Amino acid sequence: MERKVLNYYQKILEEIKNYNPDLQAEKNSKKEILNYLNNNKENFLRANPAGHLTASAWIINLTERKVLLHHHQSLDKWIQLGGHLEENESTKEAALREAKEESGLNSISFLDKKIFDLDVHKIPEAENIAEHYHYDIRYLFKADSKEDLEKSRESYNLKWIDLDKVRTYLKEESILRMVRKTKDKLNNKYK
């Protein structure tokens, strides 16, 4: 493995190893992600047909009451922003880049640079791409919800949704888990 690739691979691996989730679902995801990375050291990006390491942005507004979600075209459901890593890109860099590309927001910044959540999920077959897995590393961001949104070609819609109403848009437990974790984090912040 080329030295530069090895260096960023090692940094990603260490960051995940150092993340200590409380919930069993995330502990399972951590184990799966580490197993995937260890077995695909030279092919863990989009070129691997079995799965890809991805990075997501869980973006809350400045008042900490809403989250930015998009109605993803190919998946036809509401999810957080995010996507694939580019060559030699960290998961943090990918999450921030994807967030900006998919929202048009300039005010996005990390609320915390540590991993916020981990998830492994199956992506169904679509448009000549076989069914595969996303090994997703998620970060917590904040942004100004008064700034104009600019949806990407990947989205049907892009919307700030009240944290208490996310459940009316989706049923995915991993996303509902992030809603709960956000509320817990913010509640603890003000204690």
Short mmCIF file of N, CA and C in Angstrom, two decimals:
data_model
loop_
_atom_site.label_atom_id
_atom_site.label_comp_id
_atom_site.label_asym_id
_atom_site.label_seq_id
_atom_site.Cartn_x
_atom_site.Cartn_y
_atom_site.Cartn_z
N MET A 1 0.85 -1.18 0.00
CA MET A 1 0.00 0.00 0.00
C MET A 1 0.90 1.24 0.00
N GLU A 2 0.58 2.18 -0.85
CA GLU A 2 1.33 3.42 -0.95
C GLU A 2 1.35 4.15 0.40
N ARG A 3 2.48 4.81 0.72
CA ARG A 3 2.68 5.45 2.04
C ARG A 3 1.58 6.46 2.38
N LYS A 4 1.19 7.33 1.43
CA LYS A 4 0.17 8.34 1.69
C LYS A 4 -1.19 7.70 1.99
N VAL A 5 -1.53 6.66 1.22
CA VAL A 5 -2.79 5.95 1.43
C VAL A 5 -2.75 5.23 2.78
N LEU A 6 -1.63 4.61 3.09
CA LEU A 6 -1.48 3.91 4.36
C LEU A 6 -1.66 4.87 5.52
N ASN A 7 -1.09 6.07 5.41
CA ASN A 7 -1.18 7.07 6.47
C ASN A 7 -2.63 7.48 6.72
N TYR A 8 -3.39 7.77 5.69
CA TYR A 8 -4.77 8.20 5.94
C TYR A 8 -5.65 7.02 6.33
N TYR A 9 -5.36 5.84 5.82
CA TYR A 9 -6.06 4.63 6.24
C TYR A 9 -5.85 4.40 7.74
N GLN A 10 -4.60 4.52 8.20
CA GLN A 10 -4.27 4.33 9.61
C GLN A 10 -5.00 5.34 10.50
N LYS A 11 -5.09 6.59 10.04
CA LYS A 11 -5.77 7.63 10.82
C LYS A 11 -7.26 7.31 10.96
N ILE A 12 -7.87 6.87 9.87
CA ILE A 12 -9.29 6.49 9.91
C ILE A 12 -9.48 5.30 10.86
N LEU A 13 -8.64 4.31 10.72
CA LEU A 13 -8.71 3.12 11.56
C LEU A 13 -8.58 3.48 13.04
N GLU A 14 -7.61 4.31 13.38
CA GLU A 14 -7.39 4.73 14.77
C GLU A 14 -8.57 5.52 15.32
N GLU A 15 -9.12 6.41 14.50
CA GLU A 15 -10.27 7.20 14.95
C GLU A 15 -11.44 6.28 15.31
N ILE A 16 -11.70 5.29 14.48
CA ILE A 16 -12.79 4.36 14.74
C ILE A 16 -12.49 3.50 15.97
N LYS A 17 -11.27 3.02 16.09
CA LYS A 17 -10.88 2.22 17.25
C LYS A 17 -11.07 3.00 18.55
N ASN A 18 -10.78 4.31 18.50
CA ASN A 18 -10.86 5.15 19.70
C ASN A 18 -12.28 5.60 20.05
N TYR A 19 -13.23 5.36 19.16
CA TYR A 19 -14.62 5.72 19.42
C TYR A 19 -15.26 4.63 20.28
N ASN A 20 -15.85 5.03 21.39
CA ASN A 20 -16.46 4.07 22.32
C ASN A 20 -17.97 4.29 22.42
N PRO A 21 -18.72 3.61 21.57
CA PRO A 21 -20.18 3.78 21.60
C PRO A 21 -20.80 3.15 22.85
N ASP A 22 -21.91 3.72 23.29
CA ASP A 22 -22.65 3.20 24.44
C ASP A 22 -23.67 2.15 24.03
N LEU A 23 -24.22 2.30 22.84
CA LEU A 23 -25.33 1.46 22.40
C LEU A 23 -24.85 0.21 21.67
N GLN A 24 -25.53 -0.90 21.89
CA GLN A 24 -25.14 -2.17 21.29
C GLN A 24 -25.15 -2.11 19.76
N ALA A 25 -26.13 -1.45 19.17
CA ALA A 25 -26.20 -1.36 17.71
C ALA A 25 -24.94 -0.70 17.15
N GLU A 26 -24.47 0.33 17.82
CA GLU A 26 -23.24 0.99 17.36
C GLU A 26 -22.00 0.14 17.64
N LYS A 27 -22.00 -0.58 18.74
CA LYS A 27 -20.88 -1.49 19.02
C LYS A 27 -20.78 -2.54 17.92
N ASN A 28 -21.93 -3.05 17.48
CA ASN A 28 -21.96 -4.02 16.38
C ASN A 28 -21.44 -3.38 15.10
N SER A 29 -21.87 -2.14 14.83
CA SER A 29 -21.41 -1.44 13.63
C SER A 29 -19.91 -1.19 13.68
N LYS A 30 -19.42 -0.81 14.84
CA LYS A 30 -17.97 -0.57 14.99
C LYS A 30 -17.20 -1.85 14.65
N LYS A 31 -17.65 -2.95 15.16
CA LYS A 31 -16.99 -4.24 14.90
C LYS A 31 -17.02 -4.56 13.40
N GLU A 32 -18.17 -4.36 12.76
CA GLU A 32 -18.30 -4.62 11.32
C GLU A 32 -17.41 -3.69 10.50
N ILE A 33 -17.35 -2.41 10.88
CA ILE A 33 -16.53 -1.45 10.14
C ILE A 33 -15.06 -1.80 10.27
N LEU A 34 -14.62 -2.11 11.48
CA LEU A 34 -13.21 -2.48 11.68
C LEU A 34 -12.87 -3.76 10.92
N ASN A 35 -13.77 -4.71 10.93
CA ASN A 35 -13.57 -5.95 10.17
C ASN A 35 -13.47 -5.65 8.68
N TYR A 36 -14.37 -4.81 8.18
CA TYR A 36 -14.35 -4.43 6.76
C TYR A 36 -13.03 -3.75 6.41
N LEU A 37 -12.61 -2.79 7.22
CA LEU A 37 -11.36 -2.07 6.94
C LEU A 37 -10.15 -3.01 7.00
N ASN A 38 -10.12 -3.87 7.99
CA ASN A 38 -8.99 -4.80 8.11
C ASN A 38 -8.92 -5.79 6.95
N ASN A 39 -10.06 -6.15 6.39
CA ASN A 39 -10.09 -7.10 5.27
C ASN A 39 -10.04 -6.43 3.90
N ASN A 40 -10.08 -5.11 3.86
CA ASN A 40 -10.08 -4.37 2.58
C ASN A 40 -9.13 -3.18 2.63
N LYS A 41 -7.95 -3.38 3.19
CA LYS A 41 -7.00 -2.28 3.39
C LYS A 41 -6.71 -1.49 2.13
N GLU A 42 -6.67 -2.17 1.01
CA GLU A 42 -6.31 -1.48 -0.23
C GLU A 42 -7.51 -1.17 -1.12
N ASN A 43 -8.71 -1.52 -0.65
CA ASN A 43 -9.89 -1.32 -1.49
C ASN A 43 -11.12 -1.10 -0.60
N PHE A 44 -11.16 0.02 0.12
CA PHE A 44 -12.29 0.28 1.01
C PHE A 44 -13.13 1.47 0.55
N LEU A 45 -12.79 2.03 -0.61
CA LEU A 45 -13.57 3.16 -1.14
C LEU A 45 -14.60 2.66 -2.15
N ARG A 46 -15.09 3.54 -2.96
CA ARG A 46 -16.21 3.25 -3.85
C ARG A 46 -15.93 2.13 -4.87
N ALA A 47 -14.68 1.87 -5.18
CA ALA A 47 -14.35 0.86 -6.18
C ALA A 47 -14.65 -0.56 -5.71
N ASN A 48 -14.83 -0.77 -4.42
CA ASN A 48 -15.11 -2.10 -3.89
C ASN A 48 -16.59 -2.40 -4.10
N PRO A 49 -16.93 -3.41 -4.90
CA PRO A 49 -18.35 -3.70 -5.18
C PRO A 49 -19.13 -4.24 -3.97
N ALA A 50 -18.43 -4.75 -2.98
CA ALA A 50 -19.12 -5.32 -1.81
C ALA A 50 -19.54 -4.25 -0.81
N GLY A 51 -18.82 -3.13 -0.77
CA GLY A 51 -19.16 -2.08 0.17
C GLY A 51 -18.17 -0.93 0.13
N HIS A 52 -18.56 0.16 0.77
CA HIS A 52 -17.73 1.37 0.76
C HIS A 52 -17.73 2.01 2.13
N LEU A 53 -16.59 2.59 2.49
CA LEU A 53 -16.55 3.44 3.66
C LEU A 53 -17.17 4.77 3.26
N THR A 54 -18.13 5.27 4.03
CA THR A 54 -18.80 6.53 3.73
C THR A 54 -18.75 7.45 4.95
N ALA A 55 -19.06 8.71 4.72
CA ALA A 55 -19.08 9.70 5.81
C ALA A 55 -20.34 10.53 5.70
N SER A 56 -20.99 10.76 6.84
CA SER A 56 -22.24 11.51 6.86
C SER A 56 -22.16 12.72 7.78
N ALA A 57 -23.01 13.69 7.47
CA ALA A 57 -23.10 14.93 8.24
C ALA A 57 -24.49 15.03 8.85
N TRP A 58 -24.54 14.99 10.16
CA TRP A 58 -25.78 15.21 10.91
C TRP A 58 -25.74 16.67 11.31
N ILE A 59 -26.55 17.49 10.62
CA ILE A 59 -26.45 18.95 10.76
C ILE A 59 -27.64 19.49 11.52
N ILE A 60 -27.36 20.14 12.65
CA ILE A 60 -28.43 20.81 13.40
C ILE A 60 -28.29 22.31 13.20
N ASN A 61 -29.41 23.00 13.40
CA ASN A 61 -29.39 24.46 13.21
C ASN A 61 -28.82 25.14 14.46
N LEU A 62 -28.61 26.44 14.37
CA LEU A 62 -27.97 27.19 15.45
C LEU A 62 -28.80 27.23 16.73
N THR A 63 -30.12 27.11 16.61
CA THR A 63 -30.97 27.08 17.80
C THR A 63 -31.06 25.67 18.38
N GLU A 64 -30.46 24.71 17.69
CA GLU A 64 -30.37 23.32 18.13
C GLU A 64 -31.74 22.64 18.25
N ARG A 65 -32.66 23.03 17.38
CA ARG A 65 -34.01 22.46 17.40
C ARG A 65 -34.37 21.70 16.13
N LYS A 66 -33.56 21.89 15.07
CA LYS A 66 -33.87 21.28 13.78
C LYS A 66 -32.65 20.58 13.22
N VAL A 67 -32.92 19.61 12.34
CA VAL A 67 -31.87 18.88 11.64
C VAL A 67 -32.13 19.00 10.14
N LEU A 68 -31.07 19.08 9.36
CA LEU A 68 -31.20 19.17 7.91
C LEU A 68 -31.16 17.77 7.31
N LEU A 69 -32.24 17.40 6.62
CA LEU A 69 -32.33 16.12 5.94
C LEU A 69 -32.64 16.35 4.47
N HIS A 70 -32.32 15.36 3.66
CA HIS A 70 -32.72 15.46 2.25
C HIS A 70 -33.45 14.20 1.83
N HIS A 71 -34.37 14.38 0.89
CA HIS A 71 -35.10 13.25 0.31
C HIS A 71 -34.23 12.74 -0.83
N HIS A 72 -33.51 11.68 -0.58
CA HIS A 72 -32.54 11.13 -1.52
C HIS A 72 -33.25 10.51 -2.71
N GLN A 73 -32.81 10.88 -3.94
CA GLN A 73 -33.50 10.40 -5.13
C GLN A 73 -33.40 8.90 -5.34
N SER A 74 -32.20 8.34 -5.35
CA SER A 74 -32.09 6.92 -5.68
C SER A 74 -32.60 6.03 -4.56
N LEU A 75 -32.54 6.47 -3.31
CA LEU A 75 -33.06 5.67 -2.20
C LEU A 75 -34.54 5.96 -1.92
N ASP A 76 -35.02 7.09 -2.43
CA ASP A 76 -36.39 7.55 -2.24
C ASP A 76 -36.80 7.56 -0.76
N LYS A 77 -35.94 8.16 0.06
CA LYS A 77 -36.27 8.33 1.47
C LYS A 77 -35.49 9.50 2.04
N TRP A 78 -35.96 9.98 3.19
CA TRP A 78 -35.31 11.07 3.90
C TRP A 78 -34.14 10.53 4.72
N ILE A 79 -32.98 11.13 4.55
CA ILE A 79 -31.78 10.74 5.28
C ILE A 79 -30.90 11.96 5.52
N GLN A 80 -29.84 11.77 6.29
CA GLN A 80 -28.85 12.82 6.51
C GLN A 80 -28.01 12.98 5.25
N LEU A 81 -27.26 14.07 5.16
CA LEU A 81 -26.38 14.31 4.03
C LEU A 81 -25.11 13.48 4.21
N GLY A 82 -24.47 13.16 3.11
CA GLY A 82 -23.22 12.41 3.20
C GLY A 82 -22.96 11.63 1.94
N GLY A 83 -21.84 10.92 1.94
CA GLY A 83 -21.50 10.13 0.76
C GLY A 83 -20.12 9.52 0.83
N HIS A 84 -19.58 9.26 -0.33
CA HIS A 84 -18.33 8.52 -0.47
C HIS A 84 -17.10 9.40 -0.25
N LEU A 85 -16.05 8.75 0.23
CA LEU A 85 -14.76 9.42 0.40
C LEU A 85 -14.05 9.48 -0.94
N GLU A 86 -13.30 10.55 -1.13
CA GLU A 86 -12.41 10.65 -2.29
C GLU A 86 -11.06 10.07 -1.89
N GLU A 87 -10.22 9.81 -2.86
CA GLU A 87 -8.88 9.28 -2.60
C GLU A 87 -8.12 10.20 -1.64
N ASN A 88 -7.50 9.64 -0.64
CA ASN A 88 -6.69 10.36 0.36
C ASN A 88 -7.48 11.40 1.17
N GLU A 89 -8.75 11.19 1.36
CA GLU A 89 -9.60 12.10 2.11
C GLU A 89 -9.99 11.44 3.43
N SER A 90 -9.93 12.19 4.50
CA SER A 90 -10.37 11.66 5.79
C SER A 90 -11.89 11.62 5.83
N THR A 91 -12.43 10.88 6.80
CA THR A 91 -13.87 10.82 6.94
C THR A 91 -14.43 12.19 7.33
N LYS A 92 -13.71 12.94 8.15
CA LYS A 92 -14.15 14.29 8.53
C LYS A 92 -14.22 15.20 7.29
N GLU A 93 -13.16 15.15 6.48
CA GLU A 93 -13.13 15.98 5.26
C GLU A 93 -14.26 15.60 4.32
N ALA A 94 -14.51 14.30 4.18
CA ALA A 94 -15.58 13.83 3.29
C ALA A 94 -16.95 14.28 3.78
N ALA A 95 -17.19 14.16 5.09
CA ALA A 95 -18.49 14.56 5.64
C ALA A 95 -18.73 16.05 5.42
N LEU A 96 -17.72 16.87 5.66
CA LEU A 96 -17.86 18.31 5.46
C LEU A 96 -18.06 18.65 3.98
N ARG A 97 -17.27 18.04 3.11
CA ARG A 97 -17.39 18.30 1.67
C ARG A 97 -18.78 17.90 1.17
N GLU A 98 -19.22 16.71 1.54
CA GLU A 98 -20.54 16.23 1.10
C GLU A 98 -21.66 17.15 1.63
N ALA A 99 -21.53 17.58 2.88
CA ALA A 99 -22.54 18.47 3.47
C ALA A 99 -22.66 19.76 2.67
N LYS A 100 -21.53 20.33 2.31
CA LYS A 100 -21.54 21.58 1.53
C LYS A 100 -22.08 21.36 0.13
N GLU A 101 -21.63 20.28 -0.52
CA GLU A 101 -22.07 19.99 -1.89
C GLU A 101 -23.57 19.71 -1.95
N GLU A 102 -24.09 19.02 -0.96
CA GLU A 102 -25.49 18.60 -1.01
C GLU A 102 -26.47 19.61 -0.42
N SER A 103 -25.95 20.69 0.20
CA SER A 103 -26.85 21.68 0.80
C SER A 103 -26.65 23.09 0.26
N GLY A 104 -25.47 23.37 -0.26
CA GLY A 104 -25.16 24.73 -0.69
C GLY A 104 -24.84 25.66 0.46
N LEU A 105 -24.82 25.15 1.68
CA LEU A 105 -24.57 25.99 2.86
C LEU A 105 -23.09 26.31 3.02
N ASN A 106 -22.82 27.55 3.37
CA ASN A 106 -21.45 27.98 3.66
C ASN A 106 -21.19 28.05 5.16
N SER A 107 -22.25 28.05 5.95
CA SER A 107 -22.12 28.25 7.40
C SER A 107 -21.87 26.96 8.17
N ILE A 108 -21.71 25.85 7.48
CA ILE A 108 -21.52 24.56 8.15
C ILE A 108 -20.19 24.53 8.89
N SER A 109 -20.25 24.07 10.14
CA SER A 109 -19.03 23.85 10.91
C SER A 109 -19.25 22.68 11.87
N PHE A 110 -18.17 22.07 12.30
CA PHE A 110 -18.27 20.94 13.23
C PHE A 110 -18.77 21.43 14.58
N LEU A 111 -19.75 20.74 15.13
CA LEU A 111 -20.15 20.98 16.51
C LEU A 111 -19.21 20.19 17.42
N ASP A 112 -18.75 19.06 16.87
CA ASP A 112 -17.79 18.22 17.57
C ASP A 112 -17.01 17.46 16.50
N LYS A 113 -15.69 17.44 16.59
CA LYS A 113 -14.88 16.76 15.57
C LYS A 113 -14.69 15.27 15.84
N LYS A 114 -15.26 14.79 16.93
CA LYS A 114 -15.21 13.37 17.21
C LYS A 114 -16.35 12.68 16.47
N ILE A 115 -16.22 11.38 16.28
CA ILE A 115 -17.30 10.61 15.66
C ILE A 115 -18.55 10.76 16.51
N PHE A 116 -19.67 10.99 15.84
CA PHE A 116 -20.96 11.13 16.52
C PHE A 116 -21.73 9.80 16.52
N ASP A 117 -21.60 9.03 15.45
CA ASP A 117 -22.38 7.82 15.30
C ASP A 117 -21.73 6.92 14.25
N LEU A 118 -21.95 5.63 14.37
CA LEU A 118 -21.49 4.65 13.38
C LEU A 118 -22.68 3.82 12.93
N ASP A 119 -22.69 3.46 11.65
CA ASP A 119 -23.78 2.61 11.17
C ASP A 119 -23.33 1.84 9.94
N VAL A 120 -23.82 0.63 9.82
CA VAL A 120 -23.63 -0.19 8.63
C VAL A 120 -25.02 -0.47 8.08
N HIS A 121 -25.22 -0.15 6.81
CA HIS A 121 -26.54 -0.39 6.22
C HIS A 121 -26.40 -0.85 4.77
N LYS A 122 -27.38 -1.62 4.36
CA LYS A 122 -27.41 -2.17 3.00
C LYS A 122 -28.00 -1.15 2.04
N ILE A 123 -27.35 -0.99 0.89
CA ILE A 123 -27.84 -0.13 -0.18
C ILE A 123 -28.39 -1.05 -1.27
N PRO A 124 -29.66 -0.88 -1.65
CA PRO A 124 -30.23 -1.78 -2.66
C PRO A 124 -29.64 -1.55 -4.05
N GLU A 125 -29.77 -2.55 -4.88
CA GLU A 125 -29.32 -2.46 -6.28
C GLU A 125 -30.06 -1.32 -6.98
N ALA A 126 -29.31 -0.57 -7.79
CA ALA A 126 -29.91 0.54 -8.55
C ALA A 126 -28.98 0.94 -9.69
N GLU A 127 -29.56 1.22 -10.83
CA GLU A 127 -28.84 1.77 -11.98
C GLU A 127 -27.46 1.13 -12.19
N ASN A 128 -27.42 -0.15 -12.49
CA ASN A 128 -26.19 -0.88 -12.78
C ASN A 128 -25.21 -0.97 -11.62
N ILE A 129 -25.65 -0.71 -10.41
CA ILE A 129 -24.81 -0.85 -9.22
C ILE A 129 -25.44 -1.96 -8.37
N ALA A 130 -24.65 -2.97 -8.09
CA ALA A 130 -25.15 -4.11 -7.31
C ALA A 130 -25.42 -3.70 -5.87
N GLU A 131 -26.27 -4.47 -5.20
CA GLU A 131 -26.51 -4.27 -3.77
C GLU A 131 -25.16 -4.33 -3.05
N HIS A 132 -24.98 -3.44 -2.07
CA HIS A 132 -23.72 -3.38 -1.34
C HIS A 132 -23.96 -2.73 0.02
N TYR A 133 -22.91 -2.62 0.83
CA TYR A 133 -23.02 -2.02 2.16
C TYR A 133 -22.29 -0.70 2.23
N HIS A 134 -22.83 0.19 3.05
CA HIS A 134 -22.15 1.42 3.42
C HIS A 134 -21.72 1.30 4.87
N TYR A 135 -20.45 1.53 5.10
CA TYR A 135 -19.85 1.52 6.43
C TYR A 135 -19.68 2.98 6.79
N ASP A 136 -20.68 3.52 7.49
CA ASP A 136 -20.86 4.97 7.61
C ASP A 136 -20.32 5.54 8.92
N ILE A 137 -19.48 6.56 8.79
CA ILE A 137 -18.93 7.30 9.92
C ILE A 137 -19.64 8.65 9.93
N ARG A 138 -20.27 8.98 11.04
CA ARG A 138 -21.14 10.17 11.09
C ARG A 138 -20.61 11.21 12.07
N TYR A 139 -20.70 12.48 11.66
CA TYR A 139 -20.23 13.60 12.46
C TYR A 139 -21.35 14.59 12.71
N LEU A 140 -21.23 15.33 13.80
CA LEU A 140 -22.23 16.32 14.20
C LEU A 140 -21.76 17.71 13.78
N PHE A 141 -22.61 18.40 13.03
CA PHE A 141 -22.32 19.74 12.53
C PHE A 141 -23.42 20.69 12.98
N LYS A 142 -23.15 21.98 12.81
CA LYS A 142 -24.18 23.01 12.97
C LYS A 142 -24.11 23.93 11.76
N ALA A 143 -25.24 24.59 11.49
CA ALA A 143 -25.31 25.52 10.36
C ALA A 143 -26.47 26.48 10.60
N ASP A 144 -26.43 27.58 9.90
CA ASP A 144 -27.47 28.60 10.00
C ASP A 144 -28.65 28.22 9.12
N SER A 145 -29.78 27.91 9.73
CA SER A 145 -30.97 27.50 8.96
C SER A 145 -31.62 28.65 8.21
N LYS A 146 -31.14 29.88 8.43
CA LYS A 146 -31.67 31.02 7.68
C LYS A 146 -30.95 31.19 6.35
N GLU A 147 -29.83 30.53 6.18
CA GLU A 147 -29.09 30.58 4.93
C GLU A 147 -29.87 29.80 3.86
N ASP A 148 -29.84 30.29 2.63
CA ASP A 148 -30.56 29.62 1.54
C ASP A 148 -29.97 28.24 1.27
N LEU A 149 -30.87 27.28 1.06
CA LEU A 149 -30.47 25.92 0.72
C LEU A 149 -30.40 25.77 -0.79
N GLU A 150 -29.50 24.92 -1.24
CA GLU A 150 -29.35 24.66 -2.66
C GLU A 150 -29.19 23.15 -2.83
N LYS A 151 -30.29 22.48 -3.17
CA LYS A 151 -30.24 21.02 -3.24
C LYS A 151 -29.40 20.55 -4.42
N SER A 152 -28.79 19.40 -4.24
CA SER A 152 -27.97 18.82 -5.30
C SER A 152 -28.84 17.95 -6.20
N ARG A 153 -28.24 17.42 -7.24
CA ARG A 153 -28.96 16.54 -8.17
C ARG A 153 -29.33 15.21 -7.53
N GLU A 154 -28.75 14.92 -6.35
CA GLU A 154 -29.04 13.67 -5.64
C GLU A 154 -30.33 13.76 -4.83
N SER A 155 -30.89 14.96 -4.69
CA SER A 155 -32.03 15.16 -3.79
C SER A 155 -33.30 15.55 -4.53
N TYR A 156 -34.43 14.99 -4.04
CA TYR A 156 -35.73 15.50 -4.45
C TYR A 156 -36.03 16.77 -3.68
N ASN A 157 -35.62 16.76 -2.42
CA ASN A 157 -35.94 17.89 -1.54
C ASN A 157 -34.89 17.96 -0.44
N LEU A 158 -34.80 19.13 0.17
CA LEU A 158 -33.86 19.41 1.24
C LEU A 158 -34.61 20.26 2.24
N LYS A 159 -34.57 19.88 3.52
CA LYS A 159 -35.46 20.56 4.46
C LYS A 159 -34.93 20.51 5.89
N TRP A 160 -35.09 21.64 6.61
CA TRP A 160 -34.83 21.67 8.04
C TRP A 160 -36.07 21.11 8.73
N ILE A 161 -35.89 20.08 9.54
CA ILE A 161 -37.01 19.40 10.19
C ILE A 161 -36.83 19.47 11.69
N ASP A 162 -37.90 19.83 12.38
CA ASP A 162 -37.88 19.87 13.84
C ASP A 162 -37.48 18.48 14.36
N LEU A 163 -36.56 18.44 15.31
CA LEU A 163 -36.10 17.16 15.85
C LEU A 163 -37.25 16.29 16.34
N ASP A 164 -38.28 16.91 16.90
CA ASP A 164 -39.43 16.15 17.40
C ASP A 164 -40.34 15.63 16.28
N LYS A 165 -40.12 16.07 15.04
CA LYS A 165 -40.97 15.64 13.93
C LYS A 165 -40.25 14.75 12.92
N VAL A 166 -38.99 14.43 13.17
CA VAL A 166 -38.24 13.59 12.23
C VAL A 166 -38.95 12.26 12.00
N ARG A 167 -39.52 11.71 13.04
CA ARG A 167 -40.21 10.42 12.96
C ARG A 167 -41.34 10.42 11.91
N THR A 168 -41.92 11.57 11.61
CA THR A 168 -42.99 11.62 10.61
C THR A 168 -42.43 11.52 9.18
N TYR A 169 -41.11 11.66 9.02
CA TYR A 169 -40.49 11.60 7.70
C TYR A 169 -39.81 10.27 7.42
N LEU A 170 -39.47 9.53 8.47
CA LEU A 170 -38.70 8.30 8.26
C LEU A 170 -38.87 7.35 9.43
N LYS A 171 -38.45 6.11 9.20
CA LYS A 171 -38.57 5.08 10.24
C LYS A 171 -37.23 4.41 10.56
N GLU A 172 -36.14 4.78 9.89
CA GLU A 172 -34.84 4.13 10.09
C GLU A 172 -34.35 4.35 11.51
N GLU A 173 -34.13 3.26 12.21
CA GLU A 173 -33.70 3.33 13.60
C GLU A 173 -32.38 4.07 13.77
N SER A 174 -31.45 3.89 12.84
CA SER A 174 -30.14 4.55 13.01
C SER A 174 -30.28 6.08 12.95
N ILE A 175 -31.23 6.58 12.21
CA ILE A 175 -31.45 8.03 12.14
C ILE A 175 -32.22 8.50 13.37
N LEU A 176 -33.21 7.73 13.77
CA LEU A 176 -33.94 8.08 15.00
C LEU A 176 -33.00 8.03 16.21
N ARG A 177 -32.03 7.12 16.18
CA ARG A 177 -31.01 7.06 17.23
C ARG A 177 -30.21 8.37 17.28
N MET A 178 -29.89 8.92 16.11
CA MET A 178 -29.14 10.19 16.09
C MET A 178 -29.98 11.34 16.64
N VAL A 179 -31.29 11.29 16.42
CA VAL A 179 -32.17 12.30 17.02
C VAL A 179 -32.07 12.21 18.54
N ARG A 180 -32.19 11.00 19.07
CA ARG A 180 -32.11 10.81 20.53
C ARG A 180 -30.74 11.24 21.07
N LYS A 181 -29.69 10.86 20.36
CA LYS A 181 -28.34 11.22 20.81
C LYS A 181 -28.14 12.73 20.79
N THR A 182 -28.72 13.40 19.79
CA THR A 182 -28.62 14.86 19.70
C THR A 182 -29.30 15.50 20.90
N LYS A 183 -30.50 15.05 21.18
CA LYS A 183 -31.23 15.60 22.34
C LYS A 183 -30.47 15.34 23.63
N ASP A 184 -29.93 14.14 23.80
CA ASP A 184 -29.16 13.82 25.00
C ASP A 184 -27.92 14.70 25.11
N LYS A 185 -27.22 14.85 24.02
CA LYS A 185 -25.99 15.67 24.00
C LYS A 185 -26.31 17.12 24.37
N LEU A 186 -27.37 17.65 23.79
CA LEU A 186 -27.74 19.04 24.06
C LEU A 186 -28.26 19.21 25.47
N ASN A 187 -29.02 18.24 25.97
CA ASN A 187 -29.50 18.32 27.35
C ASN A 187 -28.34 18.31 28.34
N ASN A 188 -27.35 17.46 28.09
CA ASN A 188 -26.18 17.38 28.96
C ASN A 188 -25.31 18.64 28.87
N LYS A 189 -25.32 19.26 27.71
CA LYS A 189 -24.53 20.48 27.49
C LYS A 189 -25.00 21.60 28.40
N TYR A 190 -26.28 21.64 28.68
CA TYR A 190 -26.86 22.75 29.45
C TYR A 190 -27.05 22.41 30.93
N LYS A 191 -26.52 21.29 31.38
CA LYS A 191 -26.65 20.93 32.80
C LYS A 191 -25.52 21.55 33.61
#
